[in-house]
């Protein structure tokens, strides 16, 4: 192997080869197609060498471990959600009055407070249709049924107007 004079780079010596003695001779595809000297066959052979196979195996194992970790985390989140939902008990009651905050203070949400025998509960950001139906229900003597959960009993989850 004929080498040209040694070149120094940060204290290390690197041999250079002449164009006639390249370690990977130019294949039929040339430099432009793959960005490096060598044919597709030579690149495949390079990928079969032991260090590259070990890296590929390690990468595959890491991906498998990552998928297992994601599945475990998903199961934990699902179990926590099930426990939280099962701990909540839905309750309902018939409202006997209401307060409709049509124009709230700046930065505050629109709210309708429904009065139940055991206290007030709030419906935050009701739709215009909900405003209209609740006002009409109390005006014409219909039932307004509120639903809340035991975890936050002051906040209504839904409202239903029952026309008699």
Short mmCIF file of N, CA and C in Angstrom, two decimals:
data_model
loop_
_atom_site.label_atom_id
_atom_site.label_comp_id
_atom_site.label_asym_id
_atom_site.label_seq_id
_atom_site.Cartn_x
_atom_site.Cartn_y
_atom_site.Cartn_z
N UNK A 1 0.85 -1.16 0.00
CA UNK A 1 0.00 0.00 0.00
C UNK A 1 0.90 1.22 0.00
N UNK A 2 0.75 2.02 -1.03
CA UNK A 2 1.58 3.21 -1.07
C UNK A 2 0.84 4.35 -0.40
N UNK A 3 1.49 5.01 0.47
CA UNK A 3 0.85 6.11 1.18
C UNK A 3 1.62 7.39 0.90
N UNK A 4 0.91 8.46 0.97
CA UNK A 4 1.53 9.76 0.85
C UNK A 4 2.00 10.16 2.22
N UNK A 5 2.73 11.22 2.35
CA UNK A 5 3.23 11.62 3.68
C UNK A 5 2.09 11.76 4.69
N UNK A 6 2.39 11.40 5.91
CA UNK A 6 1.41 11.44 7.00
C UNK A 6 0.96 12.88 7.22
N UNK A 7 -0.37 13.03 7.46
CA UNK A 7 -0.92 14.35 7.74
C UNK A 7 -1.30 14.40 9.21
N UNK A 8 -0.97 15.45 9.87
CA UNK A 8 -1.26 15.59 11.29
C UNK A 8 -2.53 16.41 11.48
N UNK A 9 -3.40 15.90 12.32
CA UNK A 9 -4.64 16.60 12.62
C UNK A 9 -4.92 16.41 14.11
N UNK A 10 -4.80 17.45 14.88
CA UNK A 10 -5.00 17.41 16.33
C UNK A 10 -4.18 16.31 16.99
N UNK A 11 -2.97 16.17 16.55
CA UNK A 11 -2.07 15.23 17.20
C UNK A 11 -2.22 13.80 16.72
N UNK A 12 -3.14 13.48 15.79
CA UNK A 12 -3.31 12.12 15.31
C UNK A 12 -2.76 12.01 13.91
N UNK A 13 -2.26 10.84 13.57
CA UNK A 13 -1.70 10.58 12.24
C UNK A 13 -2.74 9.82 11.43
N UNK A 14 -3.01 10.27 10.19
CA UNK A 14 -3.94 9.61 9.30
C UNK A 14 -3.25 9.27 7.99
N UNK A 15 -3.20 7.99 7.61
CA UNK A 15 -2.62 7.66 6.31
C UNK A 15 -3.61 8.02 5.20
N UNK A 16 -3.10 8.37 4.08
CA UNK A 16 -3.96 8.62 2.93
C UNK A 16 -3.61 7.63 1.85
N UNK A 17 -4.55 7.28 1.04
CA UNK A 17 -4.32 6.31 -0.02
C UNK A 17 -4.38 7.00 -1.35
N UNK A 18 -3.72 6.42 -2.29
CA UNK A 18 -3.76 6.98 -3.64
C UNK A 18 -5.08 6.60 -4.28
N UNK A 19 -5.54 7.32 -5.31
CA UNK A 19 -6.81 7.01 -5.95
C UNK A 19 -6.88 5.59 -6.50
N UNK A 20 -5.74 5.00 -6.86
CA UNK A 20 -5.76 3.65 -7.42
C UNK A 20 -6.02 2.60 -6.34
N UNK A 21 -5.78 2.92 -5.08
CA UNK A 21 -5.90 1.93 -4.02
C UNK A 21 -6.96 2.32 -2.99
N UNK A 22 -8.10 2.70 -3.45
CA UNK A 22 -9.17 3.06 -2.52
C UNK A 22 -9.69 1.81 -1.83
N UNK A 23 -10.04 1.90 -0.53
CA UNK A 23 -10.54 0.72 0.16
C UNK A 23 -11.87 0.25 -0.40
N UNK A 24 -12.68 1.14 -0.93
CA UNK A 24 -13.96 0.77 -1.53
C UNK A 24 -13.94 1.30 -2.96
N UNK A 25 -13.63 0.45 -3.92
CA UNK A 25 -13.52 0.94 -5.29
C UNK A 25 -14.85 1.44 -5.81
N UNK A 26 -14.76 2.33 -6.77
CA UNK A 26 -15.96 2.89 -7.37
C UNK A 26 -16.74 1.78 -8.06
N UNK A 27 -18.01 1.70 -7.79
CA UNK A 27 -18.85 0.70 -8.43
C UNK A 27 -19.49 1.28 -9.67
N UNK A 28 -20.44 0.55 -10.19
CA UNK A 28 -21.10 1.00 -11.41
C UNK A 28 -22.00 2.19 -11.14
N UNK A 29 -22.32 2.45 -9.89
CA UNK A 29 -23.23 3.55 -9.55
C UNK A 29 -22.49 4.87 -9.35
N UNK A 30 -21.20 4.83 -9.11
CA UNK A 30 -20.41 6.05 -8.98
C UNK A 30 -20.65 6.78 -7.68
N UNK A 31 -20.00 7.94 -7.55
CA UNK A 31 -20.06 8.73 -6.33
C UNK A 31 -21.39 9.45 -6.17
N UNK A 32 -21.99 9.92 -7.25
CA UNK A 32 -23.16 10.78 -7.15
C UNK A 32 -24.39 10.10 -6.60
N UNK A 33 -24.61 8.85 -6.90
CA UNK A 33 -25.85 8.19 -6.54
C UNK A 33 -25.94 7.92 -5.04
N UNK A 34 -24.90 7.39 -4.42
CA UNK A 34 -24.96 7.04 -3.02
C UNK A 34 -24.18 7.98 -2.12
N UNK A 35 -23.46 8.91 -2.66
CA UNK A 35 -22.72 9.86 -1.84
C UNK A 35 -21.42 9.31 -1.30
N UNK A 36 -21.08 8.11 -1.64
CA UNK A 36 -19.81 7.53 -1.21
C UNK A 36 -19.38 6.52 -2.25
N UNK A 37 -18.11 6.24 -2.30
CA UNK A 37 -17.62 5.28 -3.27
C UNK A 37 -18.07 3.89 -2.87
N UNK A 38 -18.61 3.12 -3.78
CA UNK A 38 -19.00 1.75 -3.51
C UNK A 38 -20.34 1.44 -4.12
N UNK A 39 -20.50 0.19 -4.47
CA UNK A 39 -21.75 -0.22 -5.08
C UNK A 39 -22.75 -0.61 -4.00
N UNK A 40 -23.96 -0.85 -4.42
CA UNK A 40 -25.01 -1.27 -3.48
C UNK A 40 -24.62 -2.58 -2.81
N UNK A 41 -24.03 -3.47 -3.56
CA UNK A 41 -23.60 -4.75 -3.01
C UNK A 41 -22.56 -4.56 -1.91
N UNK A 42 -21.62 -3.65 -2.15
CA UNK A 42 -20.60 -3.38 -1.15
C UNK A 42 -21.19 -2.76 0.11
N UNK A 43 -22.18 -1.90 -0.07
CA UNK A 43 -22.84 -1.29 1.10
C UNK A 43 -23.60 -2.34 1.89
N UNK A 44 -24.23 -3.28 1.20
CA UNK A 44 -24.95 -4.35 1.90
C UNK A 44 -23.97 -5.23 2.67
N UNK A 45 -22.81 -5.52 2.07
CA UNK A 45 -21.78 -6.30 2.75
C UNK A 45 -21.29 -5.57 3.99
N UNK A 46 -21.14 -4.27 3.88
CA UNK A 46 -20.70 -3.48 5.02
C UNK A 46 -21.71 -3.58 6.16
N UNK A 47 -22.98 -3.56 5.82
CA UNK A 47 -24.03 -3.67 6.83
C UNK A 47 -24.07 -5.03 7.50
N UNK A 48 -23.50 -6.06 6.87
CA UNK A 48 -23.49 -7.41 7.45
C UNK A 48 -22.35 -7.62 8.42
N UNK A 49 -21.41 -6.69 8.51
CA UNK A 49 -20.28 -6.84 9.41
C UNK A 49 -20.77 -6.78 10.85
N UNK A 50 -20.05 -7.46 11.72
CA UNK A 50 -20.46 -7.66 13.10
C UNK A 50 -20.77 -6.37 13.88
N UNK A 51 -19.94 -5.33 13.83
CA UNK A 51 -20.27 -4.14 14.63
C UNK A 51 -21.61 -3.52 14.21
N UNK A 52 -21.90 -3.56 12.92
CA UNK A 52 -23.15 -2.97 12.46
C UNK A 52 -24.34 -3.84 12.85
N UNK A 53 -24.15 -5.16 12.82
CA UNK A 53 -25.23 -6.06 13.23
C UNK A 53 -25.53 -5.87 14.72
N UNK A 54 -24.48 -5.71 15.54
CA UNK A 54 -24.70 -5.50 16.97
C UNK A 54 -25.45 -4.20 17.23
N UNK A 55 -25.09 -3.15 16.51
CA UNK A 55 -25.79 -1.88 16.67
C UNK A 55 -27.27 -2.01 16.27
N UNK A 56 -27.51 -2.72 15.18
CA UNK A 56 -28.89 -2.91 14.73
C UNK A 56 -29.69 -3.70 15.77
N UNK A 57 -29.08 -4.74 16.36
CA UNK A 57 -29.76 -5.52 17.39
C UNK A 57 -30.06 -4.68 18.61
N UNK A 58 -29.07 -3.86 19.04
CA UNK A 58 -29.28 -3.00 20.21
C UNK A 58 -30.40 -2.00 19.94
N UNK A 59 -30.41 -1.44 18.75
CA UNK A 59 -31.45 -0.48 18.40
C UNK A 59 -32.82 -1.16 18.43
N UNK A 60 -32.90 -2.36 17.90
CA UNK A 60 -34.17 -3.10 17.91
C UNK A 60 -34.62 -3.40 19.33
N UNK A 61 -33.68 -3.76 20.21
CA UNK A 61 -34.02 -4.04 21.61
C UNK A 61 -34.51 -2.78 22.30
N UNK A 62 -33.85 -1.65 22.04
CA UNK A 62 -34.26 -0.39 22.66
C UNK A 62 -35.65 0.00 22.20
N UNK A 63 -35.96 -0.20 20.92
CA UNK A 63 -37.30 0.12 20.42
C UNK A 63 -38.34 -0.77 21.08
N UNK A 64 -38.01 -2.05 21.24
CA UNK A 64 -38.94 -2.97 21.90
C UNK A 64 -39.18 -2.58 23.35
N UNK A 65 -38.12 -2.16 24.04
CA UNK A 65 -38.26 -1.73 25.43
C UNK A 65 -39.08 -0.45 25.51
N UNK A 66 -38.91 0.45 24.55
CA UNK A 66 -39.68 1.69 24.52
C UNK A 66 -41.16 1.42 24.33
N UNK A 67 -41.48 0.46 23.46
CA UNK A 67 -42.89 0.12 23.23
C UNK A 67 -43.50 -0.48 24.49
N UNK A 68 -42.74 -1.34 25.18
CA UNK A 68 -43.23 -1.94 26.42
C UNK A 68 -43.48 -0.86 27.47
N UNK A 69 -42.58 0.11 27.56
CA UNK A 69 -42.73 1.20 28.52
C UNK A 69 -43.97 2.02 28.22
N UNK A 70 -44.21 2.30 26.96
CA UNK A 70 -45.41 3.07 26.57
C UNK A 70 -46.67 2.28 26.92
N UNK A 71 -46.67 0.97 26.68
CA UNK A 71 -47.83 0.15 27.02
C UNK A 71 -48.07 0.12 28.52
N UNK A 72 -47.01 0.04 29.31
CA UNK A 72 -47.15 0.04 30.77
C UNK A 72 -47.72 1.37 31.25
N UNK A 73 -47.22 2.48 30.70
CA UNK A 73 -47.71 3.79 31.10
C UNK A 73 -49.17 3.96 30.71
N UNK A 74 -49.56 3.46 29.55
CA UNK A 74 -50.94 3.54 29.11
C UNK A 74 -51.85 2.75 30.04
N UNK A 75 -51.42 1.58 30.47
CA UNK A 75 -52.20 0.77 31.40
C UNK A 75 -52.35 1.49 32.74
N UNK A 76 -51.28 2.13 33.23
CA UNK A 76 -51.34 2.84 34.49
C UNK A 76 -52.32 4.01 34.42
N UNK A 77 -52.27 4.77 33.32
CA UNK A 77 -53.18 5.91 33.16
C UNK A 77 -54.62 5.42 33.08
N UNK A 78 -54.85 4.33 32.36
CA UNK A 78 -56.20 3.79 32.22
C UNK A 78 -56.73 3.33 33.57
N UNK A 79 -55.90 2.64 34.34
CA UNK A 79 -56.33 2.18 35.65
C UNK A 79 -56.64 3.34 36.58
N UNK A 80 -55.82 4.39 36.54
CA UNK A 80 -56.06 5.57 37.38
C UNK A 80 -57.37 6.24 36.99
N UNK A 81 -57.64 6.33 35.70
CA UNK A 81 -58.89 6.95 35.24
C UNK A 81 -60.10 6.13 35.67
N UNK A 82 -60.00 4.81 35.59
CA UNK A 82 -61.10 3.94 36.00
C UNK A 82 -61.36 4.10 37.50
N UNK A 83 -60.30 4.15 38.29
CA UNK A 83 -60.47 4.33 39.73
C UNK A 83 -61.11 5.67 40.05
N UNK A 84 -60.70 6.71 39.34
CA UNK A 84 -61.26 8.04 39.59
C UNK A 84 -62.73 8.09 39.22
N UNK A 85 -63.09 7.51 38.08
CA UNK A 85 -64.49 7.53 37.65
C UNK A 85 -65.34 6.68 38.56
N UNK A 86 -64.83 5.53 38.99
CA UNK A 86 -65.62 4.66 39.85
C UNK A 86 -65.82 5.29 41.24
N UNK A 87 -64.93 6.19 41.65
CA UNK A 87 -65.07 6.85 42.94
C UNK A 87 -66.12 7.96 42.90
N UNK A 88 -66.44 8.45 41.70
CA UNK A 88 -67.43 9.51 41.58
C UNK A 88 -68.83 8.91 41.47
N UNK A 89 -69.74 9.52 42.17
CA UNK A 89 -71.13 9.08 42.14
C UNK A 89 -71.95 10.21 41.54
N UNK A 90 -72.69 9.91 40.48
CA UNK A 90 -73.55 10.92 39.88
C UNK A 90 -74.81 11.08 40.72
N UNK A 91 -75.21 12.33 40.88
CA UNK A 91 -76.43 12.63 41.63
C UNK A 91 -77.26 13.60 40.81
N UNK A 92 -78.55 13.64 41.05
CA UNK A 92 -79.43 14.54 40.31
C UNK A 92 -80.48 15.08 41.27
N UNK A 93 -81.04 16.22 40.87
CA UNK A 93 -82.10 16.82 41.66
C UNK A 93 -82.90 17.78 40.81
N UNK A 94 -84.10 18.12 41.31
CA UNK A 94 -84.98 19.06 40.61
C UNK A 94 -84.76 20.45 41.20
N UNK A 95 -84.45 21.39 40.32
CA UNK A 95 -84.20 22.77 40.76
C UNK A 95 -85.53 23.46 41.02
N UNK A 96 -85.53 24.36 42.03
CA UNK A 96 -86.75 25.11 42.35
C UNK A 96 -86.57 26.61 42.13
N UNK A 97 -85.45 27.00 41.50
CA UNK A 97 -85.22 28.40 41.19
C UNK A 97 -83.90 28.55 40.46
N UNK A 98 -83.66 29.76 39.92
CA UNK A 98 -82.41 29.97 39.21
C UNK A 98 -82.01 31.43 39.24
N UNK A 99 -80.73 31.65 39.03
CA UNK A 99 -80.17 32.99 38.83
C UNK A 99 -79.34 32.90 37.56
N UNK A 100 -79.66 33.73 36.59
CA UNK A 100 -78.98 33.71 35.29
C UNK A 100 -78.07 34.93 35.19
N UNK A 101 -76.78 34.71 35.14
CA UNK A 101 -75.81 35.80 35.00
C UNK A 101 -75.58 35.99 33.49
N UNK A 102 -76.33 36.89 32.88
CA UNK A 102 -76.27 37.08 31.43
C UNK A 102 -75.06 37.90 31.03
N UNK A 103 -74.76 38.97 31.80
CA UNK A 103 -73.60 39.81 31.52
C UNK A 103 -72.66 39.76 32.71
N UNK A 104 -71.73 38.80 32.71
CA UNK A 104 -70.81 38.68 33.85
C UNK A 104 -69.77 39.80 33.83
N UNK A 105 -69.06 39.92 34.93
CA UNK A 105 -67.96 40.87 35.01
C UNK A 105 -66.90 40.49 33.98
N UNK A 106 -66.12 41.47 33.54
CA UNK A 106 -65.06 41.16 32.56
C UNK A 106 -64.13 40.07 33.08
N UNK A 107 -63.86 39.09 32.22
CA UNK A 107 -62.99 37.98 32.57
C UNK A 107 -63.70 36.83 33.26
N UNK A 108 -64.96 36.99 33.59
CA UNK A 108 -65.72 35.93 34.26
C UNK A 108 -66.60 35.20 33.24
N UNK A 109 -66.86 33.91 33.45
CA UNK A 109 -67.70 33.17 32.50
C UNK A 109 -69.18 33.47 32.71
N UNK A 110 -69.97 33.22 31.68
CA UNK A 110 -71.42 33.27 31.86
C UNK A 110 -71.80 32.09 32.73
N UNK A 111 -72.78 32.30 33.61
CA UNK A 111 -73.17 31.25 34.54
C UNK A 111 -74.67 31.27 34.77
N UNK A 112 -75.18 30.09 35.06
CA UNK A 112 -76.55 29.96 35.55
C UNK A 112 -76.45 29.19 36.86
N UNK A 113 -76.98 29.79 37.91
CA UNK A 113 -77.04 29.12 39.21
C UNK A 113 -78.42 28.52 39.37
N UNK A 114 -78.50 27.22 39.63
CA UNK A 114 -79.77 26.57 39.90
C UNK A 114 -79.87 26.31 41.40
N UNK A 115 -81.05 26.59 41.95
CA UNK A 115 -81.27 26.39 43.39
C UNK A 115 -81.95 25.04 43.60
N UNK A 116 -81.33 24.24 44.45
CA UNK A 116 -81.85 22.93 44.82
C UNK A 116 -82.17 22.98 46.31
N UNK A 117 -82.93 22.04 46.82
CA UNK A 117 -83.26 22.08 48.25
C UNK A 117 -82.04 22.13 49.18
N UNK A 118 -80.90 21.57 48.74
CA UNK A 118 -79.72 21.57 49.60
C UNK A 118 -78.71 22.65 49.23
N UNK A 119 -79.04 23.58 48.30
CA UNK A 119 -78.13 24.67 47.97
C UNK A 119 -78.05 24.95 46.48
N UNK A 120 -77.21 25.92 46.14
CA UNK A 120 -77.03 26.32 44.74
C UNK A 120 -75.94 25.48 44.08
N UNK A 121 -76.13 25.27 42.79
CA UNK A 121 -75.11 24.65 41.95
C UNK A 121 -75.01 25.47 40.68
N UNK A 122 -73.80 25.52 40.08
CA UNK A 122 -73.56 26.41 38.95
C UNK A 122 -73.33 25.62 37.66
N UNK A 123 -73.87 26.17 36.57
CA UNK A 123 -73.60 25.67 35.22
C UNK A 123 -72.76 26.75 34.54
N UNK A 124 -71.47 26.45 34.31
CA UNK A 124 -70.55 27.42 33.71
C UNK A 124 -70.63 27.39 32.20
N UNK A 125 -70.55 28.56 31.59
CA UNK A 125 -70.54 28.73 30.14
C UNK A 125 -71.67 27.98 29.43
N UNK A 126 -72.91 28.22 29.84
CA UNK A 126 -74.02 27.55 29.16
C UNK A 126 -74.22 28.13 27.76
N UNK A 127 -74.79 27.36 26.89
CA UNK A 127 -75.11 27.84 25.54
C UNK A 127 -76.31 28.77 25.62
N UNK A 128 -76.50 29.51 24.56
CA UNK A 128 -77.68 30.40 24.50
C UNK A 128 -78.96 29.58 24.56
N UNK A 129 -78.94 28.40 23.94
CA UNK A 129 -80.11 27.52 23.98
C UNK A 129 -80.41 27.09 25.41
N UNK A 130 -79.37 26.80 26.20
CA UNK A 130 -79.58 26.42 27.60
C UNK A 130 -80.18 27.58 28.39
N UNK A 131 -79.69 28.81 28.17
CA UNK A 131 -80.28 29.99 28.82
C UNK A 131 -81.77 30.06 28.51
N UNK A 132 -82.10 29.98 27.24
CA UNK A 132 -83.49 30.13 26.81
C UNK A 132 -84.38 29.03 27.37
N UNK A 133 -83.92 27.80 27.32
CA UNK A 133 -84.74 26.68 27.79
C UNK A 133 -84.97 26.72 29.29
N UNK A 134 -83.95 27.11 30.06
CA UNK A 134 -84.11 27.18 31.52
C UNK A 134 -85.08 28.30 31.88
N UNK A 135 -84.94 29.47 31.26
CA UNK A 135 -85.88 30.57 31.52
C UNK A 135 -87.30 30.18 31.16
N UNK A 136 -87.46 29.54 30.02
CA UNK A 136 -88.80 29.11 29.58
C UNK A 136 -89.37 28.05 30.52
N UNK A 137 -88.52 27.13 30.97
CA UNK A 137 -88.99 26.06 31.86
C UNK A 137 -89.55 26.63 33.16
N UNK A 138 -88.84 27.58 33.76
CA UNK A 138 -89.35 28.16 35.01
C UNK A 138 -90.57 29.04 34.74
N UNK A 139 -90.62 29.69 33.58
CA UNK A 139 -91.77 30.53 33.25
C UNK A 139 -93.05 29.71 33.06
N UNK A 140 -92.93 28.50 32.52
CA UNK A 140 -94.11 27.68 32.22
C UNK A 140 -94.28 26.51 33.18
N UNK A 141 -93.51 26.45 34.25
CA UNK A 141 -93.70 25.43 35.27
C UNK A 141 -93.14 24.05 34.93
N UNK A 142 -92.17 23.99 34.06
CA UNK A 142 -91.54 22.70 33.74
C UNK A 142 -90.43 22.39 34.74
N UNK A 143 -90.07 21.12 34.82
CA UNK A 143 -89.00 20.72 35.73
C UNK A 143 -87.63 20.96 35.08
N UNK A 144 -86.70 21.45 35.89
CA UNK A 144 -85.30 21.58 35.48
C UNK A 144 -84.51 20.64 36.37
N UNK A 145 -83.91 19.64 35.72
CA UNK A 145 -83.17 18.61 36.46
C UNK A 145 -81.68 18.85 36.25
N UNK A 146 -80.95 18.94 37.34
CA UNK A 146 -79.50 19.13 37.28
C UNK A 146 -78.78 17.86 37.68
N UNK A 147 -77.63 17.60 37.05
CA UNK A 147 -76.82 16.42 37.36
C UNK A 147 -75.43 16.89 37.75
N UNK A 148 -74.89 16.34 38.82
CA UNK A 148 -73.55 16.66 39.31
C UNK A 148 -72.92 15.40 39.85
N UNK A 149 -71.62 15.43 40.10
CA UNK A 149 -70.96 14.27 40.69
C UNK A 149 -70.51 14.60 42.11
N UNK A 150 -70.27 13.56 42.87
CA UNK A 150 -69.94 13.73 44.28
C UNK A 150 -68.56 14.36 44.48
N UNK A 151 -67.69 14.28 43.49
CA UNK A 151 -66.35 14.87 43.64
C UNK A 151 -66.40 16.39 43.61
N UNK A 152 -67.33 16.97 42.87
CA UNK A 152 -67.49 18.43 42.83
C UNK A 152 -68.98 18.75 42.78
N UNK A 153 -69.65 18.68 43.93
CA UNK A 153 -71.10 18.82 43.95
C UNK A 153 -71.62 20.23 43.65
N UNK A 154 -70.78 21.24 43.66
CA UNK A 154 -71.25 22.60 43.40
C UNK A 154 -71.30 22.90 41.90
N UNK A 155 -70.75 22.02 41.07
CA UNK A 155 -70.70 22.27 39.62
C UNK A 155 -71.61 21.29 38.91
N UNK A 156 -72.52 21.83 38.12
CA UNK A 156 -73.43 20.99 37.35
C UNK A 156 -72.71 20.40 36.15
N UNK A 157 -72.92 19.13 35.90
CA UNK A 157 -72.36 18.48 34.72
C UNK A 157 -73.31 18.59 33.53
N UNK A 158 -74.60 18.56 33.82
CA UNK A 158 -75.60 18.72 32.76
C UNK A 158 -76.91 19.18 33.37
N UNK A 159 -77.75 19.69 32.47
CA UNK A 159 -79.08 20.15 32.87
C UNK A 159 -80.07 19.61 31.85
N UNK A 160 -81.23 19.18 32.35
CA UNK A 160 -82.28 18.67 31.46
C UNK A 160 -83.58 19.34 31.84
N UNK A 161 -84.30 19.78 30.82
CA UNK A 161 -85.62 20.38 31.04
C UNK A 161 -86.66 19.31 30.73
N UNK A 162 -87.50 19.04 31.72
CA UNK A 162 -88.55 18.03 31.60
C UNK A 162 -89.88 18.75 31.47
N UNK A 163 -90.47 18.72 30.28
CA UNK A 163 -91.76 19.37 30.07
C UNK A 163 -92.86 18.43 30.52
N UNK A 164 -93.75 18.93 31.36
CA UNK A 164 -94.83 18.11 31.89
C UNK A 164 -96.05 18.14 31.03
#
